[in-house]
Structures are given as structure tokens and as C-alpha cells.
Amino acid sequence: RGKTNSNIIYLPDYWVDLVDENSVTVNLTPIGSNNQHWVERIEGDLVYINSESGNINCFYLVYGERKDIPQILVVYKPL
């Protein structure tokens, strides 16, 4: 998570070995005036973003599922 005014979010160097690339999601929240931001593409440990105005200024939150451990199976049992 963090804040950026660049069109590239740099993830940690261990990201590629630790996270399943098909599970990655990115949340972008514009700072200041309303300005739509979006993810252009994700390549390895780089997230390329863009915005409606061309000016990037946002908070970001990146999620990914670890691939070095088994998936957690959530079981719901109604009361």
C-alpha cells in the first residue's frame, strides 16, 4: 500500500516468487478532485496505472494470493 504520483507502482522484488500473478487486484483512490484512475497492466513486480486527466495522484492497495503455501479453504457452517 502507498501513495503515488507516478504511472508505475513498484512492488517488492520478492513479489513474483511469492504471489500468484492471476490473483492480483489493485485498488486506486484518487487524492484531491475527482479523477478516475485505472490499472493498464501488471507485469511481474510492476503495476502500470493511468488516469482520466493524465495526472496520477492516488493511494493504492495491492492484494495477491501467496503461491508458496496451500490455499486456505474457508468453510461456512450456518448456525
PDB file of N, CA, C and O in Angstrom:
ATOM      1  N   ARG A   1       0.840  -1.175   0.000  1.00  0.00           N
ATOM      2  CA  ARG A   1       0.000   0.000   0.000  1.00  0.00           C
ATOM      3  C   ARG A   1       0.878   1.230   0.000  1.00  0.00           C
ATOM      4  O   ARG A   1       2.041   1.172   0.409  1.00  0.00           O
ATOM      5  N   GLY A   2       0.315   2.315  -0.489  1.00  0.00           N
ATOM      6  CA  GLY A   2       1.091   3.532  -0.505  1.00  0.00           C
ATOM      7  C   GLY A   2       0.392   4.653  -1.249  1.00  0.00           C
ATOM      8  O   GLY A   2      -0.807   4.611  -1.485  1.00  0.00           O
ATOM      9  N   LYS A   3       1.188   5.617  -1.629  1.00  0.00           N
ATOM     10  CA  LYS A   3       0.714   6.806  -2.329  1.00  0.00           C
ATOM     11  C   LYS A   3       1.653   7.029  -3.508  1.00  0.00           C
ATOM     12  O   LYS A   3       2.867   6.851  -3.388  1.00  0.00           O
ATOM     13  N   THR A   4       1.098   7.416  -4.666  1.00  0.00           N
ATOM     14  CA  THR A   4       1.958   7.624  -5.832  1.00  0.00           C
ATOM     15  C   THR A   4       1.445   8.754  -6.710  1.00  0.00           C
ATOM     16  O   THR A   4       0.253   9.054  -6.712  1.00  0.00           O
ATOM     17  N   ASN A   5       2.376   9.370  -7.413  1.00  0.00           N
ATOM     18  CA  ASN A   5       2.030  10.314  -8.471  1.00  0.00           C
ATOM     19  C   ASN A   5       2.743   9.906  -9.760  1.00  0.00           C
ATOM     20  O   ASN A   5       2.895  10.689 -10.681  1.00  0.00           O
ATOM     21  N   SER A   6       3.175   8.641  -9.780  1.00  0.00           N
ATOM     22  CA  SER A   6       3.837   8.049 -10.935  1.00  0.00           C
ATOM     23  C   SER A   6       2.880   7.066 -11.613  1.00  0.00           C
ATOM     24  O   SER A   6       1.958   6.557 -10.975  1.00  0.00           O
ATOM     25  N   ASN A   7       3.110   6.783 -12.889  1.00  0.00           N
ATOM     26  CA  ASN A   7       2.241   5.821 -13.569  1.00  0.00           C
ATOM     27  C   ASN A   7       2.707   4.377 -13.389  1.00  0.00           C
ATOM     28  O   ASN A   7       2.151   3.476 -13.984  1.00  0.00           O
ATOM     29  N   ILE A   8       3.726   4.168 -12.539  1.00  0.00           N
ATOM     30  CA  ILE A   8       4.195   2.810 -12.244  1.00  0.00           C
ATOM     31  C   ILE A   8       4.260   2.621 -10.733  1.00  0.00           C
ATOM     32  O   ILE A   8       4.839   3.435 -10.019  1.00  0.00           O
ATOM     33  N   ILE A   9       3.653   1.535 -10.262  1.00  0.00           N
ATOM     34  CA  ILE A   9       3.781   1.129  -8.866  1.00  0.00           C
ATOM     35  C   ILE A   9       4.813   0.011  -8.837  1.00  0.00           C
ATOM     36  O   ILE A   9       4.654  -1.001  -9.524  1.00  0.00           O
ATOM     37  N   TYR A  10       5.871   0.202  -8.065  1.00  0.00           N
ATOM     38  CA  TYR A  10       6.943  -0.787  -7.949  1.00  0.00           C
ATOM     39  C   TYR A  10       6.665  -1.675  -6.737  1.00  0.00           C
ATOM     40  O   TYR A  10       6.653  -1.196  -5.611  1.00  0.00           O
ATOM     41  N   LEU A  11       6.438  -2.946  -6.990  1.00  0.00           N
ATOM     42  CA  LEU A  11       6.211  -3.907  -5.917  1.00  0.00           C
ATOM     43  C   LEU A  11       7.554  -4.463  -5.451  1.00  0.00           C
ATOM     44  O   LEU A  11       8.552  -4.370  -6.175  1.00  0.00           O
ATOM     45  N   PRO A  12       7.606  -5.071  -4.260  1.00  0.00           N
ATOM     46  CA  PRO A  12       8.875  -5.613  -3.761  1.00  0.00           C
ATOM     47  C   PRO A  12       9.471  -6.653  -4.717  1.00  0.00           C
ATOM     48  O   PRO A  12       8.745  -7.339  -5.443  1.00  0.00           O
ATOM     49  N   ASP A  13      10.783  -6.794  -4.699  1.00  0.00           N
ATOM     50  CA  ASP A  13      11.468  -7.705  -5.628  1.00  0.00           C
ATOM     51  C   ASP A  13      11.097  -9.167  -5.409  1.00  0.00           C
ATOM     52  O   ASP A  13      11.173  -9.971  -6.322  1.00  0.00           O
ATOM     53  N   TYR A  14      10.631  -9.527  -4.219  1.00  0.00           N
ATOM     54  CA  TYR A  14      10.232 -10.915  -3.945  1.00  0.00           C
ATOM     55  C   TYR A  14       8.805 -11.213  -4.410  1.00  0.00           C
ATOM     56  O   TYR A  14       8.351 -12.343  -4.342  1.00  0.00           O
ATOM     57  N   TRP A  15       8.084 -10.200  -4.890  1.00  0.00           N
ATOM     58  CA  TRP A  15       6.676 -10.336  -5.259  1.00  0.00           C
ATOM     59  C   TRP A  15       6.419 -11.470  -6.248  1.00  0.00           C
ATOM     60  O   TRP A  15       5.528 -12.287  -6.063  1.00  0.00           O
ATOM     61  N   VAL A  16       7.209 -11.535  -7.317  1.00  0.00           N
ATOM     62  CA  VAL A  16       6.991 -12.509  -8.386  1.00  0.00           C
ATOM     63  C   VAL A  16       7.104 -13.943  -7.870  1.00  0.00           C
ATOM     64  O   VAL A  16       6.341 -14.816  -8.279  1.00  0.00           O
ATOM     65  N   ASP A  17       8.028 -14.198  -6.955  1.00  0.00           N
ATOM     66  CA  ASP A  17       8.213 -15.550  -6.431  1.00  0.00           C
ATOM     67  C   ASP A  17       7.197 -15.913  -5.346  1.00  0.00           C
ATOM     68  O   ASP A  17       7.008 -17.078  -5.052  1.00  0.00           O
ATOM     69  N   LEU A  18       6.550 -14.915  -4.757  1.00  0.00           N
ATOM     70  CA  LEU A  18       5.679 -15.149  -3.612  1.00  0.00           C
ATOM     71  C   LEU A  18       4.188 -15.128  -3.953  1.00  0.00           C
ATOM     72  O   LEU A  18       3.384 -15.780  -3.298  1.00  0.00           O
ATOM     73  N   VAL A  19       3.796 -14.382  -5.007  1.00  0.00           N
ATOM     74  CA  VAL A  19       2.381 -14.129  -5.270  1.00  0.00           C
ATOM     75  C   VAL A  19       1.943 -14.721  -6.610  1.00  0.00           C
ATOM     76  O   VAL A  19       2.638 -14.588  -7.615  1.00  0.00           O
ATOM     77  N   ASP A  20       0.763 -15.363  -6.617  1.00  0.00           N
ATOM     78  CA  ASP A  20       0.171 -15.899  -7.843  1.00  0.00           C
ATOM     79  C   ASP A  20      -0.281 -14.721  -8.709  1.00  0.00           C
ATOM     80  O   ASP A  20      -1.157 -13.951  -8.318  1.00  0.00           O
ATOM     81  N   GLU A  21       0.299 -14.575  -9.882  1.00  0.00           N
ATOM     82  CA  GLU A  21       0.026 -13.418 -10.749  1.00  0.00           C
ATOM     83  C   GLU A  21      -1.437 -13.315 -11.172  1.00  0.00           C
ATOM     84  O   GLU A  21      -1.926 -12.231 -11.479  1.00  0.00           O
ATOM     85  N   ASN A  22      -2.168 -14.426 -11.174  1.00  0.00           N
ATOM     86  CA  ASN A  22      -3.579 -14.403 -11.559  1.00  0.00           C
ATOM     87  C   ASN A  22      -4.506 -13.978 -10.423  1.00  0.00           C
ATOM     88  O   ASN A  22      -5.717 -13.865 -10.625  1.00  0.00           O
ATOM     89  N   SER A  23      -3.945 -13.763  -9.243  1.00  0.00           N
ATOM     90  CA  SER A  23      -4.772 -13.391  -8.093  1.00  0.00           C
ATOM     91  C   SER A  23      -4.623 -11.918  -7.711  1.00  0.00           C
ATOM     92  O   SER A  23      -5.250 -11.468  -6.762  1.00  0.00           O
ATOM     93  N   VAL A  24      -3.841 -11.177  -8.430  1.00  0.00           N
ATOM     94  CA  VAL A  24      -3.521  -9.794  -8.055  1.00  0.00           C
ATOM     95  C   VAL A  24      -4.696  -8.860  -8.342  1.00  0.00           C
ATOM     96  O   VAL A  24      -5.291  -8.892  -9.417  1.00  0.00           O
ATOM     97  N   THR A  25      -5.037  -8.051  -7.345  1.00  0.00           N
ATOM     98  CA  THR A  25      -6.013  -6.979  -7.517  1.00  0.00           C
ATOM     99  C   THR A  25      -5.400  -5.691  -6.976  1.00  0.00           C
ATOM    100  O   THR A  25      -4.588  -5.716  -6.050  1.00  0.00           O
ATOM    101  N   VAL A  26      -5.790  -4.573  -7.579  1.00  0.00           N
ATOM    102  CA  VAL A  26      -5.248  -3.271  -7.196  1.00  0.00           C
ATOM    103  C   VAL A  26      -6.408  -2.306  -6.984  1.00  0.00           C
ATOM    104  O   VAL A  26      -7.282  -2.195  -7.837  1.00  0.00           O
ATOM    105  N   ASN A  27      -6.411  -1.634  -5.829  1.00  0.00           N
ATOM    106  CA  ASN A  27      -7.389  -0.583  -5.559  1.00  0.00           C
ATOM    107  C   ASN A  27      -6.681   0.758  -5.645  1.00  0.00           C
ATOM    108  O   ASN A  27      -5.622   0.942  -5.036  1.00  0.00           O
ATOM    109  N   LEU A  28      -7.268   1.695  -6.391  1.00  0.00           N
ATOM    110  CA  LEU A  28      -6.713   3.036  -6.548  1.00  0.00           C
ATOM    111  C   LEU A  28      -7.750   4.047  -6.068  1.00  0.00           C
ATOM    112  O   LEU A  28      -8.909   3.987  -6.482  1.00  0.00           O
ATOM    113  N   THR A  29      -7.334   4.969  -5.207  1.00  0.00           N
ATOM    114  CA  THR A  29      -8.219   6.011  -4.703  1.00  0.00           C
ATOM    115  C   THR A  29      -7.612   7.365  -5.020  1.00  0.00           C
ATOM    116  O   THR A  29      -6.527   7.693  -4.526  1.00  0.00           O
ATOM    117  N   PRO A  30      -8.269   8.172  -5.873  1.00  0.00           N
ATOM    118  CA  PRO A  30      -7.720   9.465  -6.234  1.00  0.00           C
ATOM    119  C   PRO A  30      -7.621  10.395  -5.019  1.00  0.00           C
ATOM    120  O   PRO A  30      -8.446  10.323  -4.114  1.00  0.00           O
ATOM    121  N   ILE A  31      -6.632  11.257  -5.030  1.00  0.00           N
ATOM    122  CA  ILE A  31      -6.428  12.250  -3.980  1.00  0.00           C
ATOM    123  C   ILE A  31      -6.803  13.607  -4.562  1.00  0.00           C
ATOM    124  O   ILE A  31      -6.380  13.958  -5.663  1.00  0.00           O
ATOM    125  N   GLY A  32      -7.576  14.377  -3.809  1.00  0.00           N
ATOM    126  CA  GLY A  32      -7.984  15.698  -4.280  1.00  0.00           C
ATOM    127  C   GLY A  32      -9.268  15.625  -5.066  1.00  0.00           C
ATOM    128  O   GLY A  32     -10.217  14.966  -4.667  1.00  0.00           O
ATOM    129  N   SER A  33      -9.283  16.255  -6.230  1.00  0.00           N
ATOM    130  CA  SER A  33     -10.503  16.297  -7.035  1.00  0.00           C
ATOM    131  C   SER A  33     -10.790  14.943  -7.675  1.00  0.00           C
ATOM    132  O   SER A  33      -9.913  14.095  -7.787  1.00  0.00           O
ATOM    133  N   ASN A  34     -12.021  14.773  -8.101  1.00  0.00           N
ATOM    134  CA  ASN A  34     -12.447  13.527  -8.729  1.00  0.00           C
ATOM    135  C   ASN A  34     -11.675  13.305 -10.031  1.00  0.00           C
ATOM    136  O   ASN A  34     -11.659  14.150 -10.909  1.00  0.00           O
ATOM    137  N   ASN A  35     -11.000  12.177 -10.128  1.00  0.00           N
ATOM    138  CA  ASN A  35     -10.185  11.852 -11.291  1.00  0.00           C
ATOM    139  C   ASN A  35     -10.088  10.334 -11.373  1.00  0.00           C
ATOM    140  O   ASN A  35      -9.468   9.707 -10.531  1.00  0.00           O
ATOM    141  N   GLN A  36     -10.716   9.745 -12.349  1.00  0.00           N
ATOM    142  CA  GLN A  36     -10.731   8.285 -12.467  1.00  0.00           C
ATOM    143  C   GLN A  36      -9.324   7.754 -12.740  1.00  0.00           C
ATOM    144  O   GLN A  36      -8.627   8.231 -13.627  1.00  0.00           O
ATOM    145  N   HIS A  37      -8.919   6.755 -11.972  1.00  0.00           N
ATOM    146  CA  HIS A  37      -7.637   6.054 -12.148  1.00  0.00           C
ATOM    147  C   HIS A  37      -7.932   4.602 -12.476  1.00  0.00           C
ATOM    148  O   HIS A  37      -8.940   4.051 -12.031  1.00  0.00           O
ATOM    149  N   TRP A  38      -7.039   3.954 -13.216  1.00  0.00           N
ATOM    150  CA  TRP A  38      -7.220   2.543 -13.541  1.00  0.00           C
ATOM    151  C   TRP A  38      -5.869   1.865 -13.770  1.00  0.00           C
ATOM    152  O   TRP A  38      -4.863   2.516 -13.992  1.00  0.00           O
ATOM    153  N   VAL A  39      -5.906   0.542 -13.730  1.00  0.00           N
ATOM    154  CA  VAL A  39      -4.719  -0.276 -13.990  1.00  0.00           C
ATOM    155  C   VAL A  39      -4.668  -0.560 -15.483  1.00  0.00           C
ATOM    156  O   VAL A  39      -5.617  -1.089 -16.056  1.00  0.00           O
ATOM    157  N   GLU A  40      -3.568  -0.209 -16.118  1.00  0.00           N
ATOM    158  CA  GLU A  40      -3.352  -0.515 -17.540  1.00  0.00           C
ATOM    159  C   GLU A  40      -2.956  -1.980 -17.708  1.00  0.00           C
ATOM    160  O   GLU A  40      -3.504  -2.684 -18.528  1.00  0.00           O
ATOM    161  N   ARG A  41      -1.965  -2.398 -16.902  1.00  0.00           N
ATOM    162  CA  ARG A  41      -1.493  -3.782 -16.972  1.00  0.00           C
ATOM    163  C   ARG A  41      -0.573  -4.052 -15.777  1.00  0.00           C
ATOM    164  O   ARG A  41      -0.090  -3.130 -15.133  1.00  0.00           O
ATOM    165  N   ILE A  42      -0.357  -5.336 -15.526  1.00  0.00           N
ATOM    166  CA  ILE A  42       0.560  -5.771 -14.471  1.00  0.00           C
ATOM    167  C   ILE A  42       1.583  -6.683 -15.119  1.00  0.00           C
ATOM    168  O   ILE A  42       1.219  -7.653 -15.787  1.00  0.00           O
ATOM    169  N   GLU A  43       2.851  -6.368 -14.943  1.00  0.00           N
ATOM    170  CA  GLU A  43       3.939  -7.181 -15.497  1.00  0.00           C
ATOM    171  C   GLU A  43       4.955  -7.460 -14.398  1.00  0.00           C
ATOM    172  O   GLU A  43       5.711  -6.571 -14.015  1.00  0.00           O
ATOM    173  N   GLY A  44       4.925  -8.694 -13.906  1.00  0.00           N
ATOM    174  CA  GLY A  44       5.867  -9.066 -12.855  1.00  0.00           C
ATOM    175  C   GLY A  44       5.643  -8.251 -11.601  1.00  0.00           C
ATOM    176  O   GLY A  44       4.574  -8.286 -11.011  1.00  0.00           O
ATOM    177  N   ASP A  45       6.663  -7.476 -11.206  1.00  0.00           N
ATOM    178  CA  ASP A  45       6.549  -6.660  -9.998  1.00  0.00           C
ATOM    179  C   ASP A  45       6.259  -5.192 -10.303  1.00  0.00           C
ATOM    180  O   ASP A  45       6.508  -4.314  -9.481  1.00  0.00           O
ATOM    181  N   LEU A  46       5.703  -4.920 -11.492  1.00  0.00           N
ATOM    182  CA  LEU A  46       5.345  -3.562 -11.891  1.00  0.00           C
ATOM    183  C   LEU A  46       3.855  -3.477 -12.210  1.00  0.00           C
ATOM    184  O   LEU A  46       3.311  -4.320 -12.920  1.00  0.00           O
ATOM    185  N   VAL A  47       3.199  -2.455 -11.670  1.00  0.00           N
ATOM    186  CA  VAL A  47       1.792  -2.190 -11.966  1.00  0.00           C
ATOM    187  C   VAL A  47       1.738  -0.860 -12.701  1.00  0.00           C
ATOM    188  O   VAL A  47       2.154   0.167 -12.169  1.00  0.00           O
ATOM    189  N   TYR A  48       1.248  -0.876 -13.931  1.00  0.00           N
ATOM    190  CA  TYR A  48       1.150   0.337 -14.745  1.00  0.00           C
ATOM    191  C   TYR A  48      -0.254   0.903 -14.599  1.00  0.00           C
ATOM    192  O   TYR A  48      -1.235   0.195 -14.837  1.00  0.00           O
ATOM    193  N   ILE A  49      -0.349   2.180 -14.200  1.00  0.00           N
ATOM    194  CA  ILE A  49      -1.643   2.806 -14.000  1.00  0.00           C
ATOM    195  C   ILE A  49      -1.767   4.059 -14.867  1.00  0.00           C
ATOM    196  O   ILE A  49      -0.766   4.580 -15.374  1.00  0.00           O
ATOM    197  N   ASN A  50      -3.005   4.523 -15.025  1.00  0.00           N
ATOM    198  CA  ASN A  50      -3.262   5.726 -15.800  1.00  0.00           C
ATOM    199  C   ASN A  50      -4.447   6.439 -15.171  1.00  0.00           C
ATOM    200  O   ASN A  50      -5.092   5.904 -14.267  1.00  0.00           O
ATOM    201  N   SER A  51      -4.747   7.641 -15.657  1.00  0.00           N
ATOM    202  CA  SER A  51      -5.882   8.385 -15.129  1.00  0.00           C
ATOM    203  C   SER A  51      -6.571   9.161 -16.231  1.00  0.00           C
ATOM    204  O   SER A  51      -6.001   9.413 -17.295  1.00  0.00           O
ATOM    205  N   GLU A  52      -7.792   9.549 -15.946  1.00  0.00           N
ATOM    206  CA  GLU A  52      -8.632  10.286 -16.875  1.00  0.00           C
ATOM    207  C   GLU A  52      -7.968  11.587 -17.340  1.00  0.00           C
ATOM    208  O   GLU A  52      -8.000  11.931 -18.517  1.00  0.00           O
ATOM    209  N   SER A  53      -7.334  12.298 -16.415  1.00  0.00           N
ATOM    210  CA  SER A  53      -6.709  13.580 -16.742  1.00  0.00           C
ATOM    211  C   SER A  53      -5.264  13.438 -17.209  1.00  0.00           C
ATOM    212  O   SER A  53      -4.684  14.387 -17.709  1.00  0.00           O
ATOM    213  N   GLY A  54      -4.699  12.249 -16.989  1.00  0.00           N
ATOM    214  CA  GLY A  54      -3.287  12.051 -17.308  1.00  0.00           C
ATOM    215  C   GLY A  54      -2.373  12.393 -16.134  1.00  0.00           C
ATOM    216  O   GLY A  54      -1.182  12.141 -16.176  1.00  0.00           O
ATOM    217  N   ASN A  55      -2.955  12.980 -15.076  1.00  0.00           N
ATOM    218  CA  ASN A  55      -2.201  13.302 -13.858  1.00  0.00           C
ATOM    219  C   ASN A  55      -2.493  12.260 -12.795  1.00  0.00           C
ATOM    220  O   ASN A  55      -3.617  12.156 -12.314  1.00  0.00           O
ATOM    221  N   ILE A  56      -1.482  11.506 -12.423  1.00  0.00           N
ATOM    222  CA  ILE A  56      -1.631  10.466 -11.414  1.00  0.00           C
ATOM    223  C   ILE A  56      -1.408  11.079 -10.037  1.00  0.00           C
ATOM    224  O   ILE A  56      -0.393  11.731  -9.798  1.00  0.00           O
ATOM    225  N   ASN A  57      -2.352  10.878  -9.136  1.00  0.00           N
ATOM    226  CA  ASN A  57      -2.203  11.265  -7.737  1.00  0.00           C
ATOM    227  C   ASN A  57      -3.203  10.430  -6.953  1.00  0.00           C
ATOM    228  O   ASN A  57      -4.398  10.736  -6.917  1.00  0.00           O
ATOM    229  N   CYS A  58      -2.727   9.327  -6.372  1.00  0.00           N
ATOM    230  CA  CYS A  58      -3.658   8.406  -5.717  1.00  0.00           C
ATOM    231  C   CYS A  58      -2.976   7.591  -4.621  1.00  0.00           C
ATOM    232  O   CYS A  58      -1.762   7.498  -4.546  1.00  0.00           O
ATOM    233  N   PHE A  59      -3.831   7.034  -3.772  1.00  0.00           N
ATOM    234  CA  PHE A  59      -3.415   5.997  -2.837  1.00  0.00           C
ATOM    235  C   PHE A  59      -3.632   4.672  -3.558  1.00  0.00           C
ATOM    236  O   PHE A  59      -4.521   4.559  -4.402  1.00  0.00           O
ATOM    237  N   TYR A  60      -2.823   3.668  -3.228  1.00  0.00           N
ATOM    238  CA  TYR A  60      -3.008   2.350  -3.834  1.00  0.00           C
ATOM    239  C   TYR A  60      -2.915   1.266  -2.775  1.00  0.00           C
ATOM    240  O   TYR A  60      -2.270   1.421  -1.734  1.00  0.00           O
ATOM    241  N   LEU A  61      -3.601   0.165  -3.056  1.00  0.00           N
ATOM    242  CA  LEU A  61      -3.576  -1.021  -2.210  1.00  0.00           C
ATOM    243  C   LEU A  61      -3.536  -2.222  -3.142  1.00  0.00           C
ATOM    244  O   LEU A  61      -4.407  -2.365  -4.011  1.00  0.00           O
ATOM    245  N   VAL A  62      -2.530  -3.052  -3.014  1.00  0.00           N
ATOM    246  CA  VAL A  62      -2.348  -4.199  -3.896  1.00  0.00           C
ATOM    247  C   VAL A  62      -2.508  -5.481  -3.079  1.00  0.00           C
ATOM    248  O   VAL A  62      -1.874  -5.635  -2.030  1.00  0.00           O
ATOM    249  N   TYR A  63      -3.362  -6.373  -3.567  1.00  0.00           N
ATOM    250  CA  TYR A  63      -3.589  -7.669  -2.934  1.00  0.00           C
ATOM    251  C   TYR A  63      -3.126  -8.772  -3.867  1.00  0.00           C
ATOM    252  O   TYR A  63      -3.229  -8.642  -5.085  1.00  0.00           O
ATOM    253  N   GLY A  64      -2.660  -9.869  -3.269  1.00  0.00           N
ATOM    254  CA  GLY A  64      -2.307 -11.036  -4.050  1.00  0.00           C
ATOM    255  C   GLY A  64      -2.307 -12.266  -3.156  1.00  0.00           C
ATOM    256  O   GLY A  64      -2.050 -12.179  -1.963  1.00  0.00           O
ATOM    257  N   GLU A  65      -2.613 -13.399  -3.758  1.00  0.00           N
ATOM    258  CA  GLU A  65      -2.646 -14.659  -3.011  1.00  0.00           C
ATOM    259  C   GLU A  65      -1.280 -15.321  -3.075  1.00  0.00           C
ATOM    260  O   GLU A  65      -0.703 -15.454  -4.158  1.00  0.00           O
ATOM    261  N   ARG A  66      -0.785 -15.731  -1.924  1.00  0.00           N
ATOM    262  CA  ARG A  66       0.522 -16.394  -1.897  1.00  0.00           C
ATOM    263  C   ARG A  66       0.474 -17.718  -2.645  1.00  0.00           C
ATOM    264  O   ARG A  66      -0.525 -18.420  -2.624  1.00  0.00           O
ATOM    265  N   LYS A  67       1.588 -18.017  -3.307  1.00  0.00           N
ATOM    266  CA  LYS A  67       1.636 -19.281  -4.048  1.00  0.00           C
ATOM    267  C   LYS A  67       2.614 -20.275  -3.433  1.00  0.00           C
ATOM    268  O   LYS A  67       2.746 -21.385  -3.928  1.00  0.00           O
ATOM    269  N   ASP A  68       3.281 -19.895  -2.346  1.00  0.00           N
ATOM    270  CA  ASP A  68       4.260 -20.783  -1.722  1.00  0.00           C
ATOM    271  C   ASP A  68       3.655 -21.632  -0.610  1.00  0.00           C
ATOM    272  O   ASP A  68       4.345 -22.449  -0.008  1.00  0.00           O
ATOM    273  N   ILE A  69       2.357 -21.450  -0.338  1.00  0.00           N
ATOM    274  CA  ILE A  69       1.669 -22.246   0.682  1.00  0.00           C
ATOM    275  C   ILE A  69       0.329 -22.700   0.109  1.00  0.00           C
ATOM    276  O   ILE A  69      -0.185 -22.090  -0.827  1.00  0.00           O
ATOM    277  N   PRO A  70      -0.261 -23.752   0.673  1.00  0.00           N
ATOM    278  CA  PRO A  70      -1.562 -24.201   0.185  1.00  0.00           C
ATOM    279  C   PRO A  70      -2.635 -23.142   0.425  1.00  0.00           C
ATOM    280  O   PRO A  70      -2.563 -22.381   1.386  1.00  0.00           O
ATOM    281  N   GLN A  71      -3.647 -23.108  -0.464  1.00  0.00           N
ATOM    282  CA  GLN A  71      -4.763 -22.187  -0.304  1.00  0.00           C
ATOM    283  C   GLN A  71      -5.525 -22.510   0.968  1.00  0.00           C
ATOM    284  O   GLN A  71      -5.672 -23.676   1.345  1.00  0.00           O
ATOM    285  N   ILE A  72      -6.026 -21.484   1.610  1.00  0.00           N
ATOM    286  CA  ILE A  72      -6.862 -21.663   2.798  1.00  0.00           C
ATOM    287  C   ILE A  72      -8.292 -21.912   2.310  1.00  0.00           C
ATOM    288  O   ILE A  72      -8.845 -21.113   1.554  1.00  0.00           O
ATOM    289  N   LEU A  73      -8.857 -22.992   2.759  1.00  0.00           N
ATOM    290  CA  LEU A  73     -10.229 -23.331   2.381  1.00  0.00           C
ATOM    291  C   LEU A  73     -11.159 -22.813   3.469  1.00  0.00           C
ATOM    292  O   LEU A  73     -11.079 -23.247   4.624  1.00  0.00           O
ATOM    293  N   VAL A  74     -12.009 -21.874   3.121  1.00  0.00           N
ATOM    294  CA  VAL A  74     -12.950 -21.307   4.076  1.00  0.00           C
ATOM    295  C   VAL A  74     -14.248 -22.107   4.014  1.00  0.00           C
ATOM    296  O   VAL A  74     -14.826 -22.275   2.947  1.00  0.00           O
ATOM    297  N   VAL A  75     -14.659 -22.598   5.163  1.00  0.00           N
ATOM    298  CA  VAL A  75     -15.886 -23.394   5.236  1.00  0.00           C
ATOM    299  C   VAL A  75     -16.887 -22.620   6.102  1.00  0.00           C
ATOM    300  O   VAL A  75     -16.581 -22.239   7.219  1.00  0.00           O
ATOM    301  N   TYR A  76     -18.061 -22.398   5.543  1.00  0.00           N
ATOM    302  CA  TYR A  76     -19.110 -21.683   6.266  1.00  0.00           C
ATOM    303  C   TYR A  76     -20.175 -22.677   6.735  1.00  0.00           C
ATOM    304  O   TYR A  76     -20.709 -23.433   5.935  1.00  0.00           O
ATOM    305  N   LYS A  77     -20.445 -22.665   8.023  1.00  0.00           N
ATOM    306  CA  LYS A  77     -21.494 -23.533   8.576  1.00  0.00           C
ATOM    307  C   LYS A  77     -22.521 -22.633   9.239  1.00  0.00           C
ATOM    308  O   LYS A  77     -22.238 -21.997  10.267  1.00  0.00           O
ATOM    309  N   PRO A  78     -23.744 -22.564   8.670  1.00  0.00           N
ATOM    310  CA  PRO A  78     -24.781 -21.730   9.281  1.00  0.00           C
ATOM    311  C   PRO A  78     -25.110 -22.210  10.687  1.00  0.00           C
ATOM    312  O   PRO A  78     -25.032 -23.392  10.988  1.00  0.00           O
ATOM    313  N   LEU A  79     -25.504 -21.276  11.522  1.00  0.00           N
ATOM    314  CA  LEU A  79     -25.846 -21.632  12.906  1.00  0.00           C
ATOM    315  C   LEU A  79     -27.176 -22.329  12.999  1.00  0.00           C
ATOM    316  O   LEU A  79     -28.069 -22.180  12.294  1.00  0.00           O
TER     317      LEU A  79
END
